[in-house]
Amino acid sequence: MIFPAKNINISINCWASKVYEFASNPANLPRWATGLSGSINNINGEWIAESPMGRIKIKFADKNKFGILDHEVTLSSGEKIYNPMRVFPNNDGSELVFTLYHRPDMSDKMFEDDAKLVKRDLEKLKNLLEK
């Protein structure tokens, strides 16, 4: 089964390398990712956060030179949600793209609401980096 997907992107007036360094650091997530309830901790090498879905674990792709910010969120139930995310150069700035999957357990409204939250988070990240 292939999930329907929506790419949510934002242009950021900041070098892609700077966007990557900031966004790939899990410690920075509470500053721009609304769903983390403002806290994340590194516990025995794992990034753990409180979220509206309960306690979650976040694992980013290994550091890389290609701007790959893919991350996996493990819910307290053990379910893993894969989130593809990339930053790439756009002349003097960058493009950030997050792919949101419409999973079978989501209604159309939940999917659209989630897309709005992702867009808001990307806008928050943009505002932080363009200061």
Coordinates of C-alpha atoms in Angstrom, one line a residue:
M1 CA 0.0 0.0 0.0
I2 CA 1.3 3.5 -0.9
F3 CA 0.2 6.3 1.4
P4 CA -0.9 9.6 -0.2
A5 CA 1.7 12.2 0.5
K6 CA 1.9 16.0 0.7
N7 CA 5.1 17.9 0.4
I8 CA 5.1 21.0 2.6
N9 CA 7.9 23.4 1.8
I10 CA 9.2 26.8 2.8
S11 CA 12.0 29.1 1.5
I12 CA 14.4 30.3 4.1
N13 CA 16.7 33.3 3.6
C14 CA 19.6 31.4 5.3
W15 CA 22.4 29.2 4.0
A16 CA 21.3 25.5 3.7
S17 CA 24.2 24.5 5.8
K18 CA 23.1 26.7 8.7
V19 CA 19.5 25.4 8.4
Y20 CA 20.7 21.8 8.4
E21 CA 22.9 22.3 11.5
F22 CA 20.1 23.9 13.4
A23 CA 17.3 21.6 12.3
S24 CA 19.3 18.4 12.7
N25 CA 20.1 19.1 16.3
P26 CA 17.3 17.5 18.4
A27 CA 18.0 19.8 21.3
N28 CA 16.6 22.7 19.1
L29 CA 13.3 20.9 18.3
P30 CA 11.3 22.5 21.2
R31 CA 12.1 26.0 19.7
W32 CA 10.2 25.3 16.5
A33 CA 8.4 21.9 16.6
T34 CA 5.1 22.7 18.3
G35 CA 4.2 19.0 19.0
L36 CA 7.0 18.6 21.6
S37 CA 5.4 20.5 24.4
G38 CA 8.6 22.4 24.9
S39 CA 10.8 19.6 26.2
I40 CA 13.3 17.1 24.9
N41 CA 16.0 15.2 26.7
N42 CA 18.9 13.0 25.7
I43 CA 18.5 9.9 27.9
N44 CA 21.1 7.3 27.4
G45 CA 21.8 8.4 23.8
E46 CA 18.1 8.6 22.9
W47 CA 16.1 11.8 22.3
I48 CA 12.9 11.6 24.4
A49 CA 10.1 14.2 24.4
E50 CA 6.7 14.7 25.8
S51 CA 4.1 15.3 23.2
P52 CA 0.3 15.4 22.9
M53 CA 0.6 11.7 21.9
G54 CA 2.5 10.9 25.0
R55 CA 6.2 10.1 25.5
I56 CA 8.0 9.8 22.1
K57 CA 11.5 9.0 20.9
I58 CA 13.0 10.9 18.0
K59 CA 15.9 9.6 15.9
F60 CA 17.3 11.7 13.1
A61 CA 19.3 10.3 10.1
D62 CA 23.0 10.3 10.7
K63 CA 24.8 13.5 10.0
N64 CA 25.3 13.9 6.3
K65 CA 26.4 16.4 3.6
F66 CA 23.2 16.1 1.6
G67 CA 20.8 17.9 3.9
I68 CA 18.8 14.8 4.8
L69 CA 16.8 15.5 7.9
D70 CA 14.7 12.4 7.8
H71 CA 13.6 11.3 11.3
E72 CA 11.7 8.5 12.9
V73 CA 9.3 9.1 15.7
T74 CA 8.5 6.2 18.0
L75 CA 5.3 6.5 19.9
S76 CA 4.8 5.1 23.4
S77 CA 2.8 2.2 21.7
G78 CA 6.0 1.3 19.8
E79 CA 4.6 2.4 16.5
K80 CA 7.2 4.1 14.3
I81 CA 6.4 7.1 12.1
Y82 CA 8.9 7.9 9.3
N83 CA 9.2 11.6 8.4
P84 CA 11.2 12.5 5.3
M85 CA 12.6 16.0 5.4
R86 CA 15.3 17.7 3.4
V87 CA 17.0 21.1 3.1
F88 CA 18.8 22.1 0.0
P89 CA 20.4 25.3 -1.4
N90 CA 18.3 27.8 -3.2
N91 CA 20.9 30.4 -4.4
D92 CA 21.8 32.4 -1.3
G93 CA 19.1 30.7 0.8
S94 CA 17.5 27.3 1.1
E95 CA 14.4 25.3 0.6
L96 CA 13.1 23.0 3.4
V97 CA 10.7 20.2 2.4
F98 CA 8.8 18.0 4.7
T99 CA 6.8 15.1 3.3
L100 CA 3.6 14.3 5.3
Y101 CA 2.0 10.9 4.7
H102 CA -1.7 10.3 5.0
R103 CA -1.7 7.2 7.1
P104 CA -4.7 4.9 7.2
D105 CA -5.5 5.8 10.8
M106 CA -5.9 9.5 9.8
S107 CA -9.2 11.1 8.6
D108 CA -8.9 13.6 5.8
K109 CA -9.5 16.4 8.4
M110 CA -6.7 15.0 10.7
F111 CA -4.4 14.9 7.7
E112 CA -5.2 18.5 6.7
D113 CA -4.9 19.7 10.4
D114 CA -1.5 17.9 10.6
A115 CA -0.3 19.6 7.4
K116 CA -1.3 23.0 8.9
L117 CA 0.7 22.2 12.0
V118 CA 3.8 21.2 10.0
K119 CA 3.5 24.4 7.9
R120 CA 3.3 26.5 11.1
D121 CA 6.4 24.7 12.5
L122 CA 8.4 25.3 9.3
E123 CA 7.4 29.0 9.5
K124 CA 8.5 29.1 13.1
L125 CA 11.9 27.6 12.1
K126 CA 12.2 30.1 9.2
N127 CA 11.6 33.0 11.6
L128 CA 14.2 31.7 14.0
L129 CA 16.8 31.3 11.3
E130 CA 16.2 34.6 9.5
K131 CA 16.8 36.7 12.7

